[in-house]
CSV table of C-alpha atoms in Angstrom, one decimal:
chain,number,residue,atom,x,y,z
A,21,MET,CA,0.3,-31.8,-50.7
A,22,VAL,CA,3.3,-33.9,-51.5
A,23,GLU,CA,4.5,-36.6,-49.2
A,24,GLY,CA,7.6,-34.7,-48.1
A,25,GLU,CA,5.7,-31.6,-47.2
A,26,LYS,CA,3.1,-33.6,-45.2
A,27,SER,CA,5.9,-35.4,-43.3
A,28,ARG,CA,7.5,-32.0,-42.4
A,29,ARG,CA,4.2,-30.6,-41.3
A,30,ASP,CA,3.5,-33.7,-39.1
A,31,ARG,CA,6.9,-33.5,-37.5
A,32,GLY,CA,6.4,-29.8,-36.8
A,33,GLN,CA,3.0,-30.5,-35.2
A,34,ASP,CA,4.6,-33.3,-33.1
A,35,THR,CA,7.3,-31.0,-31.9
A,36,GLU,CA,4.9,-28.2,-31.0
A,37,ARG,CA,2.8,-30.7,-29.1
A,38,LYS,CA,5.8,-32.0,-27.3
A,39,ILE,CA,6.8,-28.5,-26.3
A,40,LEU,CA,3.3,-27.6,-25.0
A,41,ASP,CA,2.9,-30.9,-23.1
A,42,THR,CA,6.3,-30.6,-21.5
A,43,ALA,CA,5.8,-27.0,-20.5
A,44,LEU,CA,2.4,-27.7,-19.0
A,45,ARG,CA,3.9,-30.5,-16.9
A,46,LEU,CA,6.8,-28.5,-15.7
A,47,MET,CA,4.7,-25.5,-14.9
A,48,ARG,CA,2.4,-27.7,-12.8
A,49,GLU,CA,5.4,-28.9,-10.8
A,50,ARG,CA,6.9,-25.4,-10.4
A,51,GLU,CA,5.7,-21.8,-10.8
A,52,TYR,CA,5.5,-20.3,-14.3
A,53,ASP,CA,8.4,-17.9,-13.7
A,54,GLN,CA,10.6,-20.7,-12.4
A,55,VAL,CA,10.4,-22.6,-15.7
A,56,SER,CA,12.8,-21.4,-18.4
A,57,VAL,CA,12.8,-22.0,-22.1
A,58,ARG,CA,16.0,-24.0,-21.6
A,59,ASP,CA,14.2,-26.2,-19.0
A,60,ILE,CA,11.4,-26.9,-21.4
A,61,CYS,CA,13.9,-27.8,-24.2
A,62,ARG,CA,16.0,-30.0,-22.1
A,63,GLU,CA,13.0,-32.0,-20.8
A,64,ALA,CA,11.4,-32.2,-24.3
A,65,GLY,CA,14.7,-33.3,-25.9
A,66,ILE,CA,14.8,-30.4,-28.4
A,67,THR,CA,17.1,-27.5,-29.2
A,68,THR,CA,16.2,-23.9,-28.2
A,69,GLY,CA,16.3,-23.1,-31.9
A,70,ALA,CA,13.4,-25.6,-32.4
A,71,PHE,CA,11.5,-23.9,-29.6
A,72,TYR,CA,11.8,-20.5,-31.1
A,73,HIS,CA,10.9,-21.8,-34.5
A,74,HIS,CA,7.5,-22.6,-33.0
A,75,PHE,CA,7.1,-19.8,-30.4
A,76,PRO,CA,8.7,-16.4,-30.3
A,77,SER,CA,8.7,-16.4,-26.5
A,78,LYS,CA,7.6,-18.3,-23.5
A,79,ASP,CA,4.7,-15.9,-23.1
A,80,ASP,CA,3.6,-16.5,-26.7
A,81,MET,CA,3.7,-20.2,-25.9
A,82,LEU,CA,1.4,-19.6,-22.9
A,83,ARG,CA,-1.1,-18.0,-25.3
A,84,LEU,CA,-1.5,-21.4,-27.0
A,85,GLY,CA,-0.8,-23.3,-23.8
A,86,PHE,CA,-4.1,-25.0,-23.7
A,87,GLY,CA,-4.0,-26.4,-27.2
A,88,PRO,CA,-3.4,-29.8,-25.5
A,89,LEU,CA,-6.9,-29.4,-24.1
A,90,ASP,CA,-8.4,-29.9,-27.6
A,91,THR,CA,-6.0,-32.8,-28.2
A,92,PHE,CA,-6.9,-34.4,-24.9
A,93,VAL,CA,-10.6,-34.1,-25.6
A,94,GLU,CA,-10.3,-35.3,-29.2
A,95,GLU,CA,-8.3,-38.4,-28.3
A,96,SER,CA,-10.4,-39.3,-25.3
A,97,MET,CA,-13.7,-39.0,-27.3
A,98,GLU,CA,-12.6,-41.5,-29.9
A,99,ASP,CA,-14.4,-44.4,-28.2
A,100,TYR,CA,-17.6,-42.5,-27.5
A,101,LEU,CA,-18.5,-41.0,-30.8
A,102,ASP,CA,-21.5,-43.4,-31.2
A,103,GLU,CA,-23.1,-42.5,-27.9
A,104,PRO,CA,-26.4,-40.5,-27.8
A,105,PRO,CA,-25.7,-36.8,-28.3
A,106,LEU,CA,-26.5,-35.6,-24.7
A,107,GLU,CA,-24.3,-38.4,-23.2
A,108,ARG,CA,-21.5,-37.3,-25.6
A,109,LEU,CA,-21.9,-33.7,-24.5
A,110,ALA,CA,-21.7,-34.8,-20.8
A,111,ARG,CA,-18.4,-36.6,-21.7
A,112,VAL,CA,-17.0,-33.5,-23.3
A,113,ALA,CA,-17.8,-31.4,-20.2
A,114,GLU,CA,-16.2,-34.0,-18.0
A,115,LEU,CA,-13.0,-34.2,-20.1
A,116,TYR,CA,-12.8,-30.4,-20.1
A,117,ALA,CA,-12.9,-30.4,-16.3
A,118,ARG,CA,-10.5,-33.3,-16.0
A,119,PHE,CA,-7.9,-31.5,-18.1
A,120,MET,CA,-8.2,-28.3,-16.1
A,121,GLN,CA,-8.0,-30.1,-12.8
A,122,GLU,CA,-5.4,-32.8,-13.5
A,123,LYS,CA,-3.2,-31.1,-16.2
A,124,ALA,CA,-3.6,-27.3,-16.0
A,125,GLY,CA,-4.3,-26.5,-12.4
A,126,ARG,CA,-3.2,-23.1,-11.1
A,127,LEU,CA,-1.3,-22.5,-14.4
A,128,ALA,CA,-4.8,-21.5,-15.7
A,129,VAL,CA,-4.6,-18.4,-13.6
A,130,ARG,CA,-1.5,-17.2,-15.5
A,131,TYR,CA,-3.1,-18.2,-18.8
A,132,TYR,CA,-6.1,-16.0,-18.2
A,133,GLN,CA,-4.0,-13.1,-16.8
A,134,HIS,CA,-1.9,-13.3,-20.0
A,135,ARG,CA,-5.0,-13.3,-22.2
A,136,LEU,CA,-6.4,-10.3,-20.5
A,137,ALA,CA,-3.1,-8.4,-20.5
A,138,SER,CA,-2.5,-9.1,-24.2
A,139,GLY,CA,-6.0,-8.1,-25.3
A,140,SER,CA,-6.8,-11.6,-26.6
A,141,ALA,CA,-9.5,-12.3,-24.0
A,142,GLY,CA,-12.2,-12.2,-26.7
A,143,GLN,CA,-10.5,-14.6,-29.1
A,144,ASP,CA,-13.0,-16.7,-31.1
A,145,SER,CA,-13.0,-20.4,-30.0
A,146,ALA,CA,-15.3,-21.6,-32.8
A,147,GLY,CA,-12.4,-23.3,-34.7
A,148,ARG,CA,-11.3,-25.4,-31.8
A,149,TYR,CA,-12.0,-29.1,-31.5
A,150,THR,CA,-13.7,-28.8,-28.1
A,151,TYR,CA,-16.2,-26.2,-29.4
A,152,GLN,CA,-16.9,-28.2,-32.6
A,153,ALA,CA,-17.4,-31.3,-30.5
A,154,ILE,CA,-20.0,-29.5,-28.4
A,155,LEU,CA,-21.7,-28.1,-31.4
A,156,SER,CA,-21.9,-31.5,-33.1
A,157,CYS,CA,-23.6,-33.0,-30.0
A,158,LEU,CA,-26.1,-30.2,-29.9
A,159,ARG,CA,-26.9,-30.4,-33.7
A,160,ASP,CA,-27.5,-34.1,-33.3
A,161,ALA,CA,-29.7,-33.4,-30.2
A,162,LYS,CA,-31.7,-30.8,-32.2
A,163,ASP,CA,-32.2,-33.2,-35.1
A,164,GLN,CA,-33.5,-35.8,-32.6
A,165,GLY,CA,-35.9,-33.4,-31.0
A,166,LEU,CA,-33.9,-33.3,-27.7
A,167,LEU,CA,-33.2,-29.6,-27.7
A,168,ALA,CA,-36.0,-27.2,-27.0
A,169,VAL,CA,-37.2,-25.4,-30.1
A,170,ALA,CA,-36.5,-22.0,-28.6
A,171,TYR,CA,-32.7,-22.6,-28.8
A,172,GLN,CA,-30.3,-23.1,-31.7
A,173,PRO,CA,-27.3,-25.4,-31.3
A,174,GLU,CA,-24.9,-22.5,-32.0
A,175,GLU,CA,-26.2,-20.3,-29.1
A,176,VAL,CA,-26.2,-23.3,-26.7
A,177,ALA,CA,-22.7,-24.2,-27.8
A,178,ASP,CA,-21.6,-20.6,-27.1
A,179,TYR,CA,-23.3,-20.8,-23.7
A,180,CYS,CA,-21.5,-24.0,-22.9
A,181,MET,CA,-18.1,-22.6,-23.6
A,182,LEU,CA,-18.8,-19.4,-21.6
A,183,HIS,CA,-20.2,-21.6,-18.7
A,184,PHE,CA,-17.2,-23.9,-18.8
A,185,ARG,CA,-14.8,-21.0,-18.5
A,186,GLY,CA,-16.9,-19.4,-15.8
A,187,ILE,CA,-16.8,-22.6,-13.6
A,188,VAL,CA,-13.0,-22.9,-14.1
A,189,ILE,CA,-12.5,-19.2,-13.1
A,190,ASP,CA,-14.7,-19.8,-10.0
A,191,TRP,CA,-12.6,-22.9,-9.1
A,192,LEU,CA,-9.4,-20.8,-9.4
A,193,LEU,CA,-10.9,-18.1,-7.3
A,194,HIS,CA,-11.5,-20.7,-4.7
A,195,ASP,CA,-7.9,-21.8,-4.9
A,196,CYS,CA,-8.8,-25.0,-6.6
A,197,GLY,CA,-10.5,-26.0,-3.4
A,198,TYR,CA,-13.3,-28.2,-4.7
A,199,ASP,CA,-13.7,-31.1,-7.1
A,200,LEU,CA,-14.0,-29.5,-10.5
A,201,THR,CA,-15.1,-32.6,-12.3
A,202,GLU,CA,-18.0,-33.1,-9.9
A,203,LYS,CA,-18.9,-29.4,-10.2
A,204,PHE,CA,-19.1,-29.7,-14.0
A,205,ARG,CA,-21.2,-32.9,-13.7
A,206,ARG,CA,-23.8,-31.2,-11.5
A,207,SER,CA,-23.8,-28.0,-13.6
A,208,TYR,CA,-24.2,-30.0,-16.8
A,209,PHE,CA,-27.4,-31.7,-15.6
A,210,LEU,CA,-28.8,-28.4,-14.4
A,211,SER,CA,-28.1,-26.8,-17.8
A,212,ARG,CA,-29.6,-29.8,-19.5
A,213,GLN,CA,-32.8,-29.2,-17.6
A,214,ILE,CA,-32.9,-25.7,-19.1
A,215,PHE,CA,-32.2,-26.5,-22.7
A,216,GLN,CA,-33.7,-29.9,-23.2
A,217,SER,CA,-37.3,-30.4,-24.5
A,218,GLY,CA,-39.6,-32.7,-22.6
A,219,ASP,CA,-38.5,-34.6,-19.5
A,220,TRP,CA,-34.9,-33.8,-18.7
A,221,TRP,CA,-33.9,-37.2,-17.2
A,222,ARG,CA,-34.8,-40.7,-18.2
A,223,GLU,CA,-36.5,-43.2,-16.0
A,224,GLY,CA,-33.9,-44.8,-13.7
A,225,ASP,CA,-31.7,-41.7,-13.7
A,226,THR,CA,-31.0,-40.1,-10.3
A,227,PRO,CA,-31.8,-36.3,-10.2
A,228,PRO,CA,-28.3,-34.9,-9.8
A,229,LEU,CA,-29.0,-32.0,-7.4
A,230,THR,CA,-30.1,-34.3,-4.5
A,231,GLU,CA,-27.8,-35.8,-2.0
């Protein structure tokens, strides 16, 4: 790719990210229907033409509205890539929860409604950074003998993504009424007990399901 094409691509990605980040912030402050494309463009400092260059409509933008989740996880993981695999996996789970609790909130309700209505509920997530980060942790764990031989990294990664979404939906059904990050933490250690070979916590660790 020539330099000019790369520069244009990078600028386009920056604009798309700015649109998504701005929309996510505005839609946390107000209801989805109270935020217009014009509001998003004004806050993001772009033209409406630039918006429609990236997204045919506000609803189409919502379909990709949690793209910032993968960016958030990727950027936050940069300092932890040398951690042991199961500790890295715990961090990914915590970051997923933090994004949903601190940045998405009740907008996630509209997101899932839109996916169900548009028939995109079963979209494959295998290409997303978050899934790939989970899979990388599990492959490393398998190589180090930390994953029970009955399980393959791919099936455990699929379980993790389904489980993460399930917890978020339960949280939304409870009107975001409990600490999502703490719920993820406790659920992670319970799942680790199921999938890890041998002792599931190290000496000195506190069993997570006790008060």
